[in-house]
Amino acid sequence: MFHGSIVALVTPMNADGSLDIKSYKDLLDLHIESKSDGIVVVGTTGEAPTVDFDEHIFLIKEAVKFIRGRIPLIAGTGANSTKEAIYLTQAAKEAGADACLLVTPYYNKPTQKGLIEHYKSLARSVDIPQILYNVPSRTSVDIENNTLIELSNIKNIVGIKDATGDISRIKALKPKINKRFCFISGDDLTFADFLEEGGDAVISVTANVKPFEIHQICEFIKNKDYKSAKAMNQKLGLLHKAMFIESNPIPVKWILSYLGLIKPYIRLPMVELDKAYEQILVKSLDEANA
């Protein structure tokens, strides 16, 4: 189910802070038409920390109803409270999501034992494919290799999104983990190298802007055409970097607004892109389009 280019979708919003569902559905259509291999809704890029529970579940339900099984849908349902993560994950299952993406608990910094018990509790509580999400730059906690090996033996824990950018980890882990387990890059800057090392997919921010290109790079690597993959990815190099010139999803929402695909709004405490960076983003887009 999980392969190739999976877009970490933004959540469009109106000037009053409400959800812009029309633009949301338009983006879902865009990614289906552009051959994205999957969609993540209400993840970090989808501003999960600032939508409330009702909105969070509504966004999942609307995506499921609109997609109608045309493409795998992964719902972001992680939380720093195990109870809340179980609630959101159960709601995603009831809505019809294909899988859930579960970020490590943030701020409270659980131990490795705490991570194991957190994820075991989620797996026991909700019978849906679950993808762990390791992004220590945001959460201040890392899923260590031995912890992942233990968790990978749980039947409905089916993969990991690794946003560390450390390619050595997949080299060390892949021979020790069941072949059914999916390795998914969560770092646009290094995803091509990750896939060449045996990764299965990328959950990409850049794919919001260049969905077909990220899909095509994944296809090239799948077919061992590394030369074509490298050439296409090099054109996106500046764009990959620009996506994180300020905290995600500030830059990607600015670019999508610049392209006329969404309105420019984002929820506090995030604010719109500093004008000092606008020309850098325009340049990165021009280079990607060249």
Coordinates of C-alpha atoms in Angstrom, one line a residue:
M1 CA 0.0 0.0 0.0
F2 CA 2.8 2.5 0.9
H3 CA 5.2 3.2 -1.9
G4 CA 6.4 6.1 -4.0
S5 CA 5.4 9.7 -3.5
I6 CA 3.0 10.4 -0.6
V7 CA 2.2 14.1 -0.2
A8 CA 2.1 15.6 3.2
L9 CA -1.0 17.8 2.4
V10 CA -1.5 21.3 3.6
T11 CA -4.8 22.3 5.2
P12 CA -6.2 25.4 3.3
M13 CA -7.8 28.1 5.5
N14 CA -9.9 31.2 5.1
A15 CA -9.1 34.7 6.3
D16 CA -11.3 34.1 9.4
G17 CA -9.3 31.0 10.3
S18 CA -12.0 28.5 9.2
L19 CA -11.2 25.5 7.0
D20 CA -11.3 26.1 3.3
I21 CA -12.9 22.8 2.3
K22 CA -13.3 23.7 -1.4
S23 CA -9.6 24.3 -1.8
Y24 CA -8.9 21.2 0.3
K25 CA -10.9 19.0 -2.2
D26 CA -9.3 20.8 -5.2
L27 CA -5.9 19.8 -3.8
L28 CA -7.0 16.2 -3.3
D29 CA -8.0 16.1 -6.9
L30 CA -4.7 17.7 -8.0
H31 CA -2.7 14.9 -6.3
I32 CA -4.8 12.1 -7.8
E33 CA -4.5 13.6 -11.3
S34 CA -0.7 14.2 -10.7
K35 CA -0.1 10.5 -9.9
S36 CA 0.8 11.0 -6.2
D37 CA 1.0 7.5 -4.7
G38 CA -0.7 8.4 -1.4
I39 CA -1.9 11.4 0.7
V40 CA -1.3 12.2 4.4
V41 CA -3.9 14.6 5.8
V42 CA -3.7 16.4 9.1
G43 CA 0.0 15.8 9.7
T44 CA 2.5 18.4 10.6
T45 CA 2.2 20.1 7.2
G46 CA -1.6 19.9 7.6
E47 CA -1.3 22.0 10.9
A48 CA -2.5 19.2 13.1
P49 CA -1.3 21.0 16.3
T50 CA -3.7 24.0 15.7
V51 CA -6.9 22.3 14.5
D52 CA -9.2 21.1 17.2
F53 CA -10.5 17.5 17.5
D54 CA -13.7 18.2 15.7
E55 CA -11.9 19.8 12.8
H56 CA -9.2 17.1 12.8
I57 CA -11.8 14.3 12.4
F58 CA -13.9 16.4 9.9
L59 CA -10.8 16.8 7.7
I60 CA -10.2 13.0 7.7
K61 CA -13.9 12.2 7.0
E62 CA -14.1 14.8 4.1
A63 CA -10.9 13.3 2.5
V64 CA -12.2 9.8 2.8
K65 CA -15.5 10.7 1.2
F66 CA -14.0 12.7 -1.5
I67 CA -11.2 10.3 -2.5
R68 CA -13.5 7.2 -2.6
G69 CA -10.6 4.8 -2.5
R70 CA -8.9 6.2 -5.5
I71 CA -5.6 6.6 -3.6
P72 CA -4.3 5.4 -0.2
L73 CA -5.2 7.9 2.6
I74 CA -3.1 8.2 5.7
A75 CA -4.4 10.2 8.6
G76 CA -2.2 12.0 11.0
T77 CA -3.4 11.0 14.5
G78 CA -0.4 11.3 16.8
A79 CA -0.5 13.2 20.1
N80 CA 1.7 13.6 23.2
S81 CA -1.1 12.0 25.2
T82 CA -1.7 8.3 24.5
K83 CA -5.3 8.7 25.4
E84 CA -5.8 11.4 22.8
A85 CA -3.8 9.5 20.1
I86 CA -6.1 6.5 20.7
Y87 CA -9.2 8.7 20.3
L88 CA -8.0 10.2 17.1
T89 CA -6.8 6.9 15.7
Q90 CA -10.1 5.2 16.4
A91 CA -11.9 8.1 14.8
A92 CA -9.7 7.8 11.7
K93 CA -10.5 4.1 11.5
E94 CA -14.2 4.7 11.8
A95 CA -14.0 7.4 9.1
G96 CA -12.4 4.9 6.7
A97 CA -8.7 6.0 6.6
D98 CA -6.3 3.3 5.2
A99 CA -3.7 3.9 7.8
C100 CA -2.6 6.3 10.6
L101 CA 0.6 8.3 11.0
L102 CA 1.7 8.5 14.6
V103 CA 4.2 11.1 15.6
T104 CA 6.3 10.4 18.7
P105 CA 4.9 12.2 21.8
Y106 CA 6.3 15.7 21.9
Y107 CA 7.3 18.0 24.7
N108 CA 6.9 15.5 27.5
K109 CA 10.0 13.5 26.2
P110 CA 9.1 9.9 27.1
T111 CA 11.9 7.4 27.6
Q112 CA 12.4 4.6 25.1
K113 CA 10.4 2.3 27.4
G114 CA 7.6 4.9 27.4
L115 CA 7.7 5.0 23.6
I116 CA 7.3 1.3 23.4
E117 CA 4.4 1.3 25.8
H118 CA 2.7 4.2 24.0
Y119 CA 2.9 2.5 20.6
K120 CA 1.9 -0.9 22.0
S121 CA -1.1 0.6 23.6
L122 CA -2.1 2.3 20.3
A123 CA -1.6 -0.9 18.4
R124 CA -3.7 -2.9 20.8
S125 CA -6.5 -0.4 21.0
V126 CA -7.1 0.3 17.3
D127 CA -6.9 -2.4 14.6
I128 CA -5.6 -0.2 11.7
P129 CA -2.2 -0.1 9.9
Q130 CA 0.0 2.3 11.9
I131 CA 3.1 4.1 10.7
L132 CA 5.4 5.5 13.4
Y133 CA 6.8 9.0 12.8
N134 CA 10.2 9.9 14.0
V135 CA 11.1 13.6 13.8
P136 CA 13.3 14.4 16.8
S137 CA 14.0 17.9 15.4
R138 CA 10.4 18.8 16.4
T139 CA 9.6 16.4 19.2
S140 CA 12.9 16.2 21.2
V141 CA 12.6 12.4 21.3
D142 CA 14.1 9.8 19.0
I143 CA 12.9 6.3 18.3
E144 CA 16.2 4.5 18.8
N145 CA 17.0 1.5 16.5
N146 CA 16.5 -1.2 19.1
T147 CA 13.1 0.4 20.0
L148 CA 12.1 0.3 16.4
I149 CA 13.2 -3.3 16.0
E150 CA 11.0 -4.3 18.9
L151 CA 8.0 -2.3 17.7
S152 CA 8.2 -3.6 14.2
N153 CA 7.3 -7.1 15.5
I154 CA 3.7 -5.8 16.3
K155 CA 1.4 -6.9 13.4
N156 CA -0.4 -3.6 12.7
I157 CA 2.7 -1.4 13.1
V158 CA 3.6 -1.5 9.4
G159 CA 6.3 1.1 8.9
I160 CA 8.1 4.2 10.0
K161 CA 8.4 7.7 8.6
D162 CA 12.0 8.7 9.3
A163 CA 12.6 12.4 9.2
T164 CA 16.1 12.4 10.7
G165 CA 17.8 12.6 7.4
D166 CA 20.3 10.0 8.6
I167 CA 20.6 7.5 5.8
S168 CA 22.8 5.2 7.9
R169 CA 19.8 4.3 9.9
I170 CA 18.0 2.5 7.1
K171 CA 21.2 0.7 6.3
A172 CA 21.5 -0.6 9.9
L173 CA 17.8 -1.4 10.3
K174 CA 16.6 -2.9 7.1
P175 CA 18.5 -6.3 7.4
K176 CA 17.1 -6.7 11.0
I177 CA 13.4 -6.0 10.4
N178 CA 10.7 -8.1 8.8
K179 CA 10.4 -7.5 5.0
R180 CA 6.7 -6.5 5.4
F181 CA 7.8 -3.3 7.3
C182 CA 7.9 -0.1 5.2
F183 CA 10.6 2.5 5.4
I184 CA 9.4 5.9 4.5
S185 CA 11.6 9.0 4.2
G186 CA 10.3 12.2 5.9
D187 CA 13.1 14.4 4.6
D188 CA 12.8 15.9 1.2
L189 CA 16.5 16.8 1.0
T190 CA 17.7 13.2 1.4
F191 CA 14.7 11.2 0.2
A192 CA 16.3 10.1 -3.1
D193 CA 19.3 8.6 -1.3
F194 CA 17.0 7.0 1.2
L195 CA 15.0 5.3 -1.6
E196 CA 18.3 4.1 -3.2
E197 CA 19.2 2.5 0.1
G198 CA 16.0 0.4 0.0
G199 CA 13.4 2.8 1.3
D200 CA 9.8 2.3 0.0
A201 CA 8.4 5.8 -0.1
V202 CA 8.6 9.4 0.8
I203 CA 6.1 11.6 2.7
S204 CA 7.0 14.8 1.0
V205 CA 6.4 18.5 1.6
T206 CA 7.8 19.4 -1.8
A207 CA 5.2 17.1 -3.4
N208 CA 2.5 19.8 -2.6
V209 CA 4.2 21.9 -5.3
K210 CA 5.7 19.3 -7.6
P211 CA 3.6 16.2 -7.2
F212 CA 4.3 14.6 -10.6
E213 CA 8.0 15.2 -10.3
I214 CA 8.4 13.6 -6.9
H215 CA 6.3 10.6 -8.1
Q216 CA 8.5 10.4 -11.2
I217 CA 11.7 10.4 -9.2
C218 CA 10.3 7.6 -7.1
E219 CA 9.5 5.6 -10.3
F220 CA 13.0 6.2 -11.7
I221 CA 14.6 4.8 -8.5
K222 CA 12.1 1.9 -8.4
N223 CA 13.3 1.0 -11.9
K224 CA 17.0 1.6 -11.0
D225 CA 17.3 4.5 -13.3
Y226 CA 19.3 6.5 -10.8
K227 CA 20.8 8.8 -13.4
S228 CA 17.4 10.2 -14.4
A229 CA 16.3 10.3 -10.8
K230 CA 19.3 12.4 -9.8
A231 CA 18.9 14.8 -12.8
M232 CA 15.3 15.5 -11.9
N233 CA 15.9 15.8 -8.2
Q234 CA 18.8 18.2 -8.8
K235 CA 16.4 20.6 -10.4
L236 CA 14.3 20.5 -7.2
G237 CA 17.3 21.0 -4.9
L238 CA 16.7 24.7 -4.2
L239 CA 13.0 24.1 -3.8
H240 CA 13.6 21.3 -1.2
K241 CA 15.7 23.7 0.8
A242 CA 13.2 26.6 0.4
M243 CA 10.4 24.5 1.9
F244 CA 12.1 24.8 5.3
I245 CA 13.5 28.4 5.1
E246 CA 11.0 29.1 7.9
S247 CA 9.0 26.5 9.9
N248 CA 6.9 24.1 7.8
P249 CA 4.2 24.7 6.6
I250 CA 4.8 28.4 6.3
P251 CA 6.9 28.3 3.0
V252 CA 4.8 25.7 1.3
K253 CA 1.6 27.5 2.0
W254 CA 3.1 30.7 0.6
I255 CA 4.1 29.0 -2.6
L256 CA 0.7 27.4 -3.1
S257 CA -0.9 30.8 -2.5
Y258 CA 1.6 32.3 -5.0
L259 CA 0.5 29.7 -7.5
G260 CA -3.2 30.5 -6.9
L261 CA -4.0 27.1 -5.4
I262 CA -4.9 28.2 -1.9
K263 CA -5.4 31.4 0.1
P264 CA -2.4 32.5 2.1
Y265 CA -3.8 32.0 5.5
I266 CA -2.2 30.0 8.4
R267 CA -3.1 29.6 12.0
L268 CA -1.4 31.2 15.0
P269 CA 1.2 30.7 16.4
M270 CA 2.4 30.2 12.8
V271 CA 2.3 33.4 10.7
E272 CA 2.7 34.1 7.0
L273 CA 6.1 34.0 5.4
D274 CA 8.5 36.9 6.1
K275 CA 8.6 39.1 3.0
A276 CA 12.4 38.8 3.1
Y277 CA 12.2 35.2 1.9
E278 CA 9.6 35.7 -0.9
Q279 CA 12.1 36.1 -3.7
I280 CA 14.1 33.1 -2.5
L281 CA 11.0 31.0 -2.9
V282 CA 10.2 32.5 -6.3
K283 CA 13.7 31.7 -7.4
S284 CA 13.5 28.1 -6.2
L285 CA 10.2 27.7 -8.1
D286 CA 11.7 29.2 -11.3
E287 CA 14.7 26.8 -11.0
A288 CA 12.4 23.8 -10.5
N289 CA 10.4 24.9 -13.6
A290 CA 13.4 25.5 -15.8

